[in-house]
Tab-separated table of C-alpha atoms in Angstrom:
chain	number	residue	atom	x	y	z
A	80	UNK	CA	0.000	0.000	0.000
A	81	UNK	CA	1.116	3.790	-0.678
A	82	UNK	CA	0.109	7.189	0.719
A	83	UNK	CA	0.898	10.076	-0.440
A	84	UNK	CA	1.614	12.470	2.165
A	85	UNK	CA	2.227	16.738	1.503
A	86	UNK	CA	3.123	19.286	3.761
A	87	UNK	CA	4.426	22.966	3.792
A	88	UNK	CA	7.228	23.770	6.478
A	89	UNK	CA	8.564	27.405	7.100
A	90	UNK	CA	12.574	27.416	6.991
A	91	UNK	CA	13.062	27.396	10.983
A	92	UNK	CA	16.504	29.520	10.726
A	93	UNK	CA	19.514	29.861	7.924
A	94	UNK	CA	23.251	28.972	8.606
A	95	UNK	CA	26.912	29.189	6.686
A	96	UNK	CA	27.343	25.068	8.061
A	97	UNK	CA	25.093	22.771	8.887
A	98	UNK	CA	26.526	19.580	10.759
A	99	UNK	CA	24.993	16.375	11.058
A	100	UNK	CA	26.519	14.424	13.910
A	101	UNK	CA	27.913	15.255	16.672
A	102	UNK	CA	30.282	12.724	17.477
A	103	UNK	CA	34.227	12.690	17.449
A	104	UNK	CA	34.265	14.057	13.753
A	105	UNK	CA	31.127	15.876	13.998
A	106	UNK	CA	32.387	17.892	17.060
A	107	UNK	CA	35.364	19.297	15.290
A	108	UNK	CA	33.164	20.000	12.371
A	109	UNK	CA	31.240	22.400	13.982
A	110	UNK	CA	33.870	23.630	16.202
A	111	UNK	CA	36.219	24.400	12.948
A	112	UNK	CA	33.554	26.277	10.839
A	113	UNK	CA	32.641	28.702	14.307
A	114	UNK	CA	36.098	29.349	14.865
A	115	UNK	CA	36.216	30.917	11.097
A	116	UNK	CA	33.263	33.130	11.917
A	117	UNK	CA	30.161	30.867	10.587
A	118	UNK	CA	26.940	30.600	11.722
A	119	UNK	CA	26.815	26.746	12.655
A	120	UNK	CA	24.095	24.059	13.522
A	121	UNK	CA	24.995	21.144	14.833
A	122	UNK	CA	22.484	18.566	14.578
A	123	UNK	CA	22.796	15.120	16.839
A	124	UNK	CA	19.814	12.362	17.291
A	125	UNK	CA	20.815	11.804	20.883
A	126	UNK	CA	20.824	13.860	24.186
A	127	UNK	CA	24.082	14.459	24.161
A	128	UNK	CA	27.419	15.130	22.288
A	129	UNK	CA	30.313	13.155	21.558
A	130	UNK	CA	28.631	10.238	19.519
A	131	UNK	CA	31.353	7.158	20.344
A	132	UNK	CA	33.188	9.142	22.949
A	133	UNK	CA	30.182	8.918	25.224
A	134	UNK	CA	27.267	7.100	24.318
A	135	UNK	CA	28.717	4.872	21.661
A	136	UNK	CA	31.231	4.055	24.772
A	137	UNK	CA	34.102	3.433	22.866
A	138	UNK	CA	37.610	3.535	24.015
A	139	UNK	CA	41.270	4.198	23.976
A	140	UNK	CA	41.219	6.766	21.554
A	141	UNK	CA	43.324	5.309	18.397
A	142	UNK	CA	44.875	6.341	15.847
A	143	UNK	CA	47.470	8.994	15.408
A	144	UNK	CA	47.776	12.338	13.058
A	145	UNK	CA	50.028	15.262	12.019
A	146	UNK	CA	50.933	17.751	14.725
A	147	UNK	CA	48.442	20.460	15.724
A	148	UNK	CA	45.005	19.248	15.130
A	149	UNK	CA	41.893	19.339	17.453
A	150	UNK	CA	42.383	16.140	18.567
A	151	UNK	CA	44.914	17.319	20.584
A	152	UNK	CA	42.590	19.453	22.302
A	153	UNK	CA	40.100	17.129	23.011
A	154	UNK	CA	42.503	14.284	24.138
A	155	UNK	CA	43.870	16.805	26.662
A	156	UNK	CA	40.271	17.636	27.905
A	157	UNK	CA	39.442	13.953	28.355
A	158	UNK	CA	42.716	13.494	29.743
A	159	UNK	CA	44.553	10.879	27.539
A	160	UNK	CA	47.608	10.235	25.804
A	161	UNK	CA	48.299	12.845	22.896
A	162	UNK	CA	48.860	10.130	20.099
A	163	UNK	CA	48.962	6.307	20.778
A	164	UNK	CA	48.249	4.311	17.538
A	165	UNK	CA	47.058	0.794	18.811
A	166	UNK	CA	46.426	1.194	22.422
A	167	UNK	CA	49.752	0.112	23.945
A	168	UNK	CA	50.136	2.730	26.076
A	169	UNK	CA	46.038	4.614	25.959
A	170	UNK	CA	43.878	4.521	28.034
A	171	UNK	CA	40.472	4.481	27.799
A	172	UNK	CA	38.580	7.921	29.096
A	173	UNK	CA	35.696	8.680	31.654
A	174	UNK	CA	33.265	8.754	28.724
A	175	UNK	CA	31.206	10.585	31.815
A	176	UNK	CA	33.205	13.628	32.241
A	177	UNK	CA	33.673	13.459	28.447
A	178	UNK	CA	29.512	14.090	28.149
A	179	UNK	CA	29.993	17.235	30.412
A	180	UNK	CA	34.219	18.302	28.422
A	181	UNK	CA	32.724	17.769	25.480
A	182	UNK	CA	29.372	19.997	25.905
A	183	UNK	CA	31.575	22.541	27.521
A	184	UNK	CA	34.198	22.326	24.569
A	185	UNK	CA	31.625	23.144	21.961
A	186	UNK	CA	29.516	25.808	24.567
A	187	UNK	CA	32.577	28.119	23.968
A	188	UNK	CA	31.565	28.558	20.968
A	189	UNK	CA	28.759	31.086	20.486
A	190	UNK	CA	27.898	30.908	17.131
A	191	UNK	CA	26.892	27.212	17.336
A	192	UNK	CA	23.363	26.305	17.840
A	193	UNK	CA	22.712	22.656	19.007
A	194	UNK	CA	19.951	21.041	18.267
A	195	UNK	CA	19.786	17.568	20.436
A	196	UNK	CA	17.434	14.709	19.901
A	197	UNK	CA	16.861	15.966	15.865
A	198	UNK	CA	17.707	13.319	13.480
A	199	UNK	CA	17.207	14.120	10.069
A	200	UNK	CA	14.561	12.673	7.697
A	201	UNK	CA	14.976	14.221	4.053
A	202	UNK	CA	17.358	17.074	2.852
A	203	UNK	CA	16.445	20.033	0.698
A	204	UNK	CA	17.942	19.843	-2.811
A	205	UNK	CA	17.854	22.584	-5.730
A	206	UNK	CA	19.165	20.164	-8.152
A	207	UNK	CA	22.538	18.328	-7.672
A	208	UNK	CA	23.020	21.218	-4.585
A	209	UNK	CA	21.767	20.439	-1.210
A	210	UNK	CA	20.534	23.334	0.180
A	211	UNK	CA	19.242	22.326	3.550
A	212	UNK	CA	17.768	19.583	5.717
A	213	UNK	CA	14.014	18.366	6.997
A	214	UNK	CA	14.972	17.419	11.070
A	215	UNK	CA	12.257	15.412	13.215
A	216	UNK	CA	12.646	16.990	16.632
A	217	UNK	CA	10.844	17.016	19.996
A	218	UNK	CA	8.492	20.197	18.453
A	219	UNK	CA	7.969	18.466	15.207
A	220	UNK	CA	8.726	18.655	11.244
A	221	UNK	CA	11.985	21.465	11.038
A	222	UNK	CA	13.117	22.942	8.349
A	223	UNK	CA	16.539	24.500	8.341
A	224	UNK	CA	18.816	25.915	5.311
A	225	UNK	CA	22.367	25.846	4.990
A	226	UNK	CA	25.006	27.475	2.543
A	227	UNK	CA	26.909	24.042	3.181
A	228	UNK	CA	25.866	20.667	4.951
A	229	UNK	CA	28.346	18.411	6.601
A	230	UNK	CA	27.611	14.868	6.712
A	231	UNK	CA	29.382	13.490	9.749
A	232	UNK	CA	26.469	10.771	10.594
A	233	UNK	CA	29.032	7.656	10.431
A	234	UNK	CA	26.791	5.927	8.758
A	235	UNK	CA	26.072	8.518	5.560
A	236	UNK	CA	22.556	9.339	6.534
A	237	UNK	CA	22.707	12.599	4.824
A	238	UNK	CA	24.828	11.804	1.542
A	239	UNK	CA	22.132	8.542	0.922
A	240	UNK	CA	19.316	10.789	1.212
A	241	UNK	CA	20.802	13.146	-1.068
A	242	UNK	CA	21.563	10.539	-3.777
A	243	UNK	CA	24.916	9.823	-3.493
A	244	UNK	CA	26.724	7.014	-4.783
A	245	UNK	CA	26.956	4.456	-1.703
A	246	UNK	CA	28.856	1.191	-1.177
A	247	UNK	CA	28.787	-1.495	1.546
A	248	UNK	CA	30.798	-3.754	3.054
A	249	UNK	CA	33.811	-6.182	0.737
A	250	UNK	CA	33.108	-7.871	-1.934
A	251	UNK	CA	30.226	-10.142	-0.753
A	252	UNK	CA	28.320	-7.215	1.374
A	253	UNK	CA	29.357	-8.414	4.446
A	254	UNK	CA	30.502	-5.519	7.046
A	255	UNK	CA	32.594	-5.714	10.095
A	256	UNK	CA	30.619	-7.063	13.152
A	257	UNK	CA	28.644	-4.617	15.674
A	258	UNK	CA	29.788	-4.767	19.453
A	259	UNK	CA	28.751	-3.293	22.642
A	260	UNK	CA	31.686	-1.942	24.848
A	261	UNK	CA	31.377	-2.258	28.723
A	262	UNK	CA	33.411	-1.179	31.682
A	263	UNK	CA	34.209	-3.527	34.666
A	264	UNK	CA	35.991	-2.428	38.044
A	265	UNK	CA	37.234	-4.135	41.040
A	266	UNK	CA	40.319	-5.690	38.776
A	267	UNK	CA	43.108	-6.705	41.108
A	268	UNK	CA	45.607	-4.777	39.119
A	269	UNK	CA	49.091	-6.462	40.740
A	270	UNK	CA	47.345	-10.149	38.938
A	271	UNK	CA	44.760	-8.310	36.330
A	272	UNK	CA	46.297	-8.402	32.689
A	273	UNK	CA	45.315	-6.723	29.779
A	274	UNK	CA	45.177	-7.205	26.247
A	275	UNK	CA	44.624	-4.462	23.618
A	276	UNK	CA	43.544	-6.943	20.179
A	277	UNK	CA	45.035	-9.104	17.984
A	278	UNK	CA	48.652	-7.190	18.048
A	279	UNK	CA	49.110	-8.075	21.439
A	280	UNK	CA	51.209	-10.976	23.054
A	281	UNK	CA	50.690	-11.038	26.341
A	282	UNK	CA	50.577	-14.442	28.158
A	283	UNK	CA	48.334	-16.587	30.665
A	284	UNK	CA	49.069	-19.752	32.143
A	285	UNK	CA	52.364	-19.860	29.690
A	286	UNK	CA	50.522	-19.133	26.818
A	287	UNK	CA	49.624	-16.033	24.545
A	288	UNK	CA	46.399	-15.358	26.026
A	289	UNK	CA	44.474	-15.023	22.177
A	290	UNK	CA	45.145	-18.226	22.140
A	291	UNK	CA	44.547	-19.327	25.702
A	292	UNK	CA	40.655	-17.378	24.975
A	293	UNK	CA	40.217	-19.520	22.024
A	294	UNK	CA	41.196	-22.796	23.581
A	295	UNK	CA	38.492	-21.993	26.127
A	296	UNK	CA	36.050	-20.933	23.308
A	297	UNK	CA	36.562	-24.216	21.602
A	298	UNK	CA	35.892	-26.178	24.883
A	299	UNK	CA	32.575	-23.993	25.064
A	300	UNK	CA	33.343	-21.918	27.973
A	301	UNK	CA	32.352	-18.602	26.195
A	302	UNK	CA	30.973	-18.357	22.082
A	303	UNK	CA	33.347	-18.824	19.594
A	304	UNK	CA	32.454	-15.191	18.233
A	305	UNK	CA	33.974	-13.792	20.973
A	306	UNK	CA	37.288	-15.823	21.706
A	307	UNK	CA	39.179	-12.765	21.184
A	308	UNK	CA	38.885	-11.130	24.208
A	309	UNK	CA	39.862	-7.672	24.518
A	310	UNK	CA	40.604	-5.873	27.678
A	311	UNK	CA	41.697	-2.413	27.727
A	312	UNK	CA	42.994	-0.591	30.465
A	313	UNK	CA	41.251	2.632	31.913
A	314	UNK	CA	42.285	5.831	33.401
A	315	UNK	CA	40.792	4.944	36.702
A	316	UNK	CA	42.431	2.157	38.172
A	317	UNK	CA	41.246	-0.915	38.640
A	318	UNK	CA	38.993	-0.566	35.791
A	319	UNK	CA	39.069	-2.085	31.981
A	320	UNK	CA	37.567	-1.190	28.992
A	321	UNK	CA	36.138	-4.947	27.365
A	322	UNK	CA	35.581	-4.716	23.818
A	323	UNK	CA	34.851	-8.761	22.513
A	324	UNK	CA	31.363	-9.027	22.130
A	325	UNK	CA	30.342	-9.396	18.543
A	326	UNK	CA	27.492	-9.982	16.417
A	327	UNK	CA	27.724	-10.807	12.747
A	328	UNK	CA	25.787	-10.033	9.699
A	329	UNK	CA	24.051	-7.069	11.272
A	330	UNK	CA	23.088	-4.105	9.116
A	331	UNK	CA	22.159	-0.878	11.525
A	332	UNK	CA	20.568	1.152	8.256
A	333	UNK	CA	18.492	-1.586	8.220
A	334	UNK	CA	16.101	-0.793	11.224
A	335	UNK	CA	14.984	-4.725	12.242
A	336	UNK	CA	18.751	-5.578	12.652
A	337	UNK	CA	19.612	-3.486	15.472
A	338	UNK	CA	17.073	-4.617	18.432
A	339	UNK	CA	18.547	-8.104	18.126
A	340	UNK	CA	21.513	-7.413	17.685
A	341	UNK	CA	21.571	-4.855	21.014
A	342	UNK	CA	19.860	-7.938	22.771
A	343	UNK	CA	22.371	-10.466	22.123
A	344	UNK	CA	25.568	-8.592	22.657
A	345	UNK	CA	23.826	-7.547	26.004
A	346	UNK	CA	23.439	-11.387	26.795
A	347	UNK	CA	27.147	-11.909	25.632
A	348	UNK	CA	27.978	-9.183	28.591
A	349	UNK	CA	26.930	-11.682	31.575
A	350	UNK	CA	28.262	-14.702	29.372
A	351	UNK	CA	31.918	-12.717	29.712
A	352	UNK	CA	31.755	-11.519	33.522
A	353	UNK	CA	31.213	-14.927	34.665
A	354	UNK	CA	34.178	-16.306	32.382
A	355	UNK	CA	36.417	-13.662	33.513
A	356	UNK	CA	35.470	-14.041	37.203
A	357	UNK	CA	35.914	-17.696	37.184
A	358	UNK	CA	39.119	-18.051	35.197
A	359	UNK	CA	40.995	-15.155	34.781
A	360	UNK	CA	43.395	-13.782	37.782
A	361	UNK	CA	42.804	-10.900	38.945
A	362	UNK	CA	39.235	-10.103	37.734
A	363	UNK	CA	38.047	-12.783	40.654
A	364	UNK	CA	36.032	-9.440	41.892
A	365	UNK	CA	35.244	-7.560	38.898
A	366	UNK	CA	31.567	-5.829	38.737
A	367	UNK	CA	29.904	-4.608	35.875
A	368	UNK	CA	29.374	-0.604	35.913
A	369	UNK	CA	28.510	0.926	32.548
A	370	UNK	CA	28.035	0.175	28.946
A	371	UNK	CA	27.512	2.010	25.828
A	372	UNK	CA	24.283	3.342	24.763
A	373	UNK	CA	24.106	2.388	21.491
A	374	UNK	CA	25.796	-0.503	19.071
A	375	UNK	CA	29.286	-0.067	18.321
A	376	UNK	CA	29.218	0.405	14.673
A	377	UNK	CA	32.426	-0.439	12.887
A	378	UNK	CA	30.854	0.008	9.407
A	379	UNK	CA	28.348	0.829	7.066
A	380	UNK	CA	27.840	2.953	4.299
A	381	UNK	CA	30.493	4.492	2.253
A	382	UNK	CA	29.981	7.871	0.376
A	383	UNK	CA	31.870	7.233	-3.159
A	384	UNK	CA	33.828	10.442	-3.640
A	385	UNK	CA	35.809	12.766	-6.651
A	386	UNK	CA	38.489	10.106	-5.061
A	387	UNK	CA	38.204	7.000	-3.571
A	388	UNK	CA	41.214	5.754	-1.974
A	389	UNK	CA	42.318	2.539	-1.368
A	390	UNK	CA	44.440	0.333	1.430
A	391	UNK	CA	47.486	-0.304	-0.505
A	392	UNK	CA	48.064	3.567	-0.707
A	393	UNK	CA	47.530	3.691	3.091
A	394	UNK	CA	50.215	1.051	3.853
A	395	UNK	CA	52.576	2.682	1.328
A	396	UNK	CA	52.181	6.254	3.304
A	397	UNK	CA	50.551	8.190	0.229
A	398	UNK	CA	50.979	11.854	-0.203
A	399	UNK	CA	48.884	14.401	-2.596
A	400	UNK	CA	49.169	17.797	-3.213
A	401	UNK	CA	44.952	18.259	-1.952
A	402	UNK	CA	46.357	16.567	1.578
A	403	UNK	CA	43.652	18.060	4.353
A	404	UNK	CA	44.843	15.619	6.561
A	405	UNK	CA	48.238	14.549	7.125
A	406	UNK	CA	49.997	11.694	8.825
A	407	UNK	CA	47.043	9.537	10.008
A	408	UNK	CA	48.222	6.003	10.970
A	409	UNK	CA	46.510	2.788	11.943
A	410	UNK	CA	46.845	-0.798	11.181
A	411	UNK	CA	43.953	-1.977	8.319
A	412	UNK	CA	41.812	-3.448	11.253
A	413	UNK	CA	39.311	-5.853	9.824
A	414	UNK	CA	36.867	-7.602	12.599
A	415	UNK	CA	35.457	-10.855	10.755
A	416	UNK	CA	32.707	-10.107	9.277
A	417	UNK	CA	32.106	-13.683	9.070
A	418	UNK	CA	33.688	-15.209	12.378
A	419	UNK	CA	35.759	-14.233	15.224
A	420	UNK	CA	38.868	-12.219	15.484
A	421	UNK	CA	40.651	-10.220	12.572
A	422	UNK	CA	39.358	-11.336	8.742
A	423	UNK	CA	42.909	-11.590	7.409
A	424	UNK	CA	45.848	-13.491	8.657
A	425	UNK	CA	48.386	-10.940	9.129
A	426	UNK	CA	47.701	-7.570	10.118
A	427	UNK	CA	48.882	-4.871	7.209
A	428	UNK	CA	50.486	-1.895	9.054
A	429	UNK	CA	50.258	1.171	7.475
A	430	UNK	CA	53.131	3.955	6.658
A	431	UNK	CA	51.908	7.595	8.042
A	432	UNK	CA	49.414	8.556	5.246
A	433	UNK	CA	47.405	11.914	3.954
A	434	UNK	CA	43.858	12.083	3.125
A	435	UNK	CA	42.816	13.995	-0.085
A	436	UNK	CA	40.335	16.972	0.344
A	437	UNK	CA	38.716	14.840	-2.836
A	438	UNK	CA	37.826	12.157	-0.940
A	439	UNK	CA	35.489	14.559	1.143
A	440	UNK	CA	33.018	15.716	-2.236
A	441	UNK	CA	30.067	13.121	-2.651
A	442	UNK	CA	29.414	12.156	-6.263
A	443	UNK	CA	26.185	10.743	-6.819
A	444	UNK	CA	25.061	7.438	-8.897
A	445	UNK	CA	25.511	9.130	-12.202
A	446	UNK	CA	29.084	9.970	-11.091
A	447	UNK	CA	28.004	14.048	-11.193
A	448	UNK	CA	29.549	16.026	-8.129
A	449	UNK	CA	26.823	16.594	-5.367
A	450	UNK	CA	26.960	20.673	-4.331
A	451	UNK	CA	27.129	21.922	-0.901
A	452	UNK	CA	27.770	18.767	0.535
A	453	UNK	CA	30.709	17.335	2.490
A	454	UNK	CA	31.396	14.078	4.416
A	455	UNK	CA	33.742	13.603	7.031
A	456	UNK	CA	34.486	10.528	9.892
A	457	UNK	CA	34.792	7.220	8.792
A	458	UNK	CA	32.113	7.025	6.102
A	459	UNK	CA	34.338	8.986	3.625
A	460	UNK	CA	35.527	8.000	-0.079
A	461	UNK	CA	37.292	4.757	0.182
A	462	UNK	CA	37.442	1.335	-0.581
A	463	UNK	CA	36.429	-1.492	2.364
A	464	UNK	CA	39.957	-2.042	3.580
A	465	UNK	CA	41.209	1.408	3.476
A	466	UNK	CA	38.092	2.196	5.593
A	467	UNK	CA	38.851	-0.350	8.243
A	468	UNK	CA	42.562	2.268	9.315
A	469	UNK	CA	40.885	5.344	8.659
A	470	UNK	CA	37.752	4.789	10.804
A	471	UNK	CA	39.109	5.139	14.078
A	472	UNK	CA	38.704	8.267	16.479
A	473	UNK	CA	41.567	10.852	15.947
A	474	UNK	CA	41.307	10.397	11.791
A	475	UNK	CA	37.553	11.398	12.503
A	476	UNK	CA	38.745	14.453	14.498
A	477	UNK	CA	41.536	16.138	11.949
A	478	UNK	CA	39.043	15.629	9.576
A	479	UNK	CA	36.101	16.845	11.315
A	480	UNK	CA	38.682	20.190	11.520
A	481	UNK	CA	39.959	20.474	8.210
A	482	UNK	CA	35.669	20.389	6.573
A	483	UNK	CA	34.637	22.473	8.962
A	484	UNK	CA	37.333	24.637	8.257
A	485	UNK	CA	36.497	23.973	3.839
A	486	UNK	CA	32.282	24.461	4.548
A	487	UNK	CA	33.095	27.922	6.609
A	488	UNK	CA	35.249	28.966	3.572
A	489	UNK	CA	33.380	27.754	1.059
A	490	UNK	CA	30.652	30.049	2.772
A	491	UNK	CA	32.486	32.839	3.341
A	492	UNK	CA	33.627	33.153	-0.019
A	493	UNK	CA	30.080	32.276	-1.579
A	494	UNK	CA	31.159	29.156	-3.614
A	495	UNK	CA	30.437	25.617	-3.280
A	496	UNK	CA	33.283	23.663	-1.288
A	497	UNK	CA	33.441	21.918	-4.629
A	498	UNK	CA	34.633	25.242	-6.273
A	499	UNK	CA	36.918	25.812	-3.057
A	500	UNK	CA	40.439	26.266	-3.703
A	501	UNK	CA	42.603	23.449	-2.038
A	502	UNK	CA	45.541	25.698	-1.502
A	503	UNK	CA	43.283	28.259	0.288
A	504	UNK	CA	42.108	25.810	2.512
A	505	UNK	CA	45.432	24.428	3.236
A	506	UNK	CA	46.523	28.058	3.992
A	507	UNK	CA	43.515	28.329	6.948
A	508	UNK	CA	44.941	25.150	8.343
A	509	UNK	CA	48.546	25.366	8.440
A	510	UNK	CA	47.982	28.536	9.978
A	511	UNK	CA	45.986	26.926	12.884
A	512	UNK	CA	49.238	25.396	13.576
A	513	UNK	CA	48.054	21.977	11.606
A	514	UNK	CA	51.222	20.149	9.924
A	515	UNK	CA	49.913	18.922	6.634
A	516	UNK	CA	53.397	18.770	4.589
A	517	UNK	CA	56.503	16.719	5.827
């Protein structure tokens, strides 16, 4: 059955930027584009900011980048190492007092409206240009306008409902598995181990404990799904960050997949305390104490861009001359989408690598440039691997910064960001103090 359903809407305000999600990249966005003197909105589906830095409850902070970017700002708020790739040395934050920095850290800003517990249902288009978005908020239908939108969703809300070109997943549509994150305390931290992933070798019992997890797993003491048990530490002590529970073949754009999924990772939760409790030293006492909000998304949509780049340029440490963001690093970090553990044998390590501003422009399915549209975080313009380094939290931030910086500009100067000149942009950054060239 169809319905055909018409309505008229008043434009509720106007801005230079518009951002759409308010989480690690979303956050700098918004941040970036104020601090060049636009009027910004910054539009986030839940009641508060920071997207996986609070309620997404994710943690360390990984990944590293160039020299002078936000993220050092917000790393020092939450009070974590400045640039720790893989977690050897991170720690995990209070994602609490990160709810109340991070509010704070965009409050400074006066020119930023935020608009809490909007999501957006349709955008406003005058032919390949977006010119502004339809929100459903607590007082209803919104309308609001915007010279530029920023698309920092995470999972390309925005640049799908605007018609741009969209993959999924490898080869076979399969995408990374969704986990919950939880935090346990009362570790005995003189026994307690930890383990950060699959690039970790520390032992148990005389053993690499990986391994040790999936001997249990195959004599059915926890689910073979989540043998590789992952056990971060925290900066409170006596507390770890446990990110192992996994559930496969789960789509969260497609609305019936999430429920279930949420169910059975929360199930997978008491499966792990009692395993931990009753075989791991140290954790003899542990208690459960808080959990993320929302699935842990790893990935799903991915905007295809004027560029799309790929993994094997990553591990290589690419450079272009349209760099925006310079000297990200992290290992290509593939969670089985089919099984437990990493999806390829041996982990590719990347060189320090730059991110083109072209992988930023949406292109839609005719291949035509989409106007007054950007994307930023980890749904950007590249292929399935490349997306598994780039996706991680301080990527998202530098480039949160650098199209927030290109939408304000791109305002300012009354041209699309497609029109934008690179250099100019590059300019506005490198005077912030950003290092973008070797």
């Amino acid at each position: 059955m169809k319905i055909r359903y018409q309505t008229e809407l008043e434009i509720n305000a106007h801005y230079d930027v518009a951002v759409v999600g308010a989480g690690p990249a979303g956050i700098c966005a918004a941040v970036a584009a104020a601090r060049e003197g636009a009027k910004v909105a910054l539009i986030e589906r839940y009641g508060v900011l920071g997207g996986n830095l609070t309620v997404g409850f994710v943690g360390p902070i990984l990944g590293m980048v160039g020299k002078g970017t936000m993220r050092d700002e917000i790393v020092k708020l939450l009070g974590v190492p400045e640039n720790d790739m893989i977690g050897e040395t991170g720690k995990a934050h209070d994602m609490e007092r990160a709810k109340l920095e991070l509010a704070r850290f965009v409050a400074k800003e006066k020119n930023i409206d935020v608009l809490l517990q909007t999501s957006v249902f349709d955008v406003l288009k005058d032919g390949r240009r977006v010119t502004g978005l339809l929100l459903a908020s607590n007082e209803g239908r919104m309308a609001v306008s915007a010279d530029v939108v920023i698309d920092c969703s995470g999972d390309a809300t925005v640049c799908f409902l605007a018609g741009a070109r969209i993959e999924k997943g490898r080869e076979d549509g399969l995408m990374q598995p969704v986990t919950l994150e939880f935090r346990i305390d009362g570790v005995d931290d003189s026994r307690g181990l930890y383990c950060i992933g699959d690039v970790d070798n520390v032992e148990l019992f005389g053993m690499r404990f990986l391994d040790w997890c999936k001997q249990q797993a195959d004599e059915g003491k926890i689910p073979q799904k989540i043998a590789a048990v992952r056990l971060h530490p925290c900066t409170a002590e006596g507390q770890r960050q446990v990110n192992t529970t996994q559930v496969n073949g789960v789509d969260v754009t497609r609305v019936m997949d999430i429920f279930p999924a949420d169910l059975e990772l929360r199930e997978q939760i008491e499966i792990l305390m009692r395993f931990l409790r009753e075989n791991v030293p140290g954790y003899e006492k542990i208690r459960f104490i808080q959990s993320g909000t929302t699935t842990g998304v790893r990935e799903t949509r991915r905007v295809m861009g004027d560029y799309v780049i790929t993994a094997e340029e990553l591990a290589e440490g690419c450079r272009f001359d349209d760099v925006v963001v310079h000297r990200a690093e992290f290992i290509v970090d593939i969670h089985n989408p089919a099984g437990a553990g990493q999806a390829e044998e041996k982990i590719q390590y990347c060189k320090p690598y730059d991110l083109p501003y072209r992988c930023f422009l949406p292109r839609d399915c005719e291949n035509r440039g989409i106007e007054g549209l950007l994307v930023a975080g980890r749904c950007i313009s590249g292929t399935h691997r490349a997306h598994a380094s780039y996706r991680v939290m301080s990527p998202c931030m530098a480039m949160g910064e650098a199209i927030g910086t290109a939408a304000a500009l791109a305002s300012k100067m009354g041209i699309t960001p497609r029109e934008l000149p690179v250099k100019t942009l590059q300019k506005a950054l490198t005077d912030k103090g950003i290092e973008l060239f070797d």
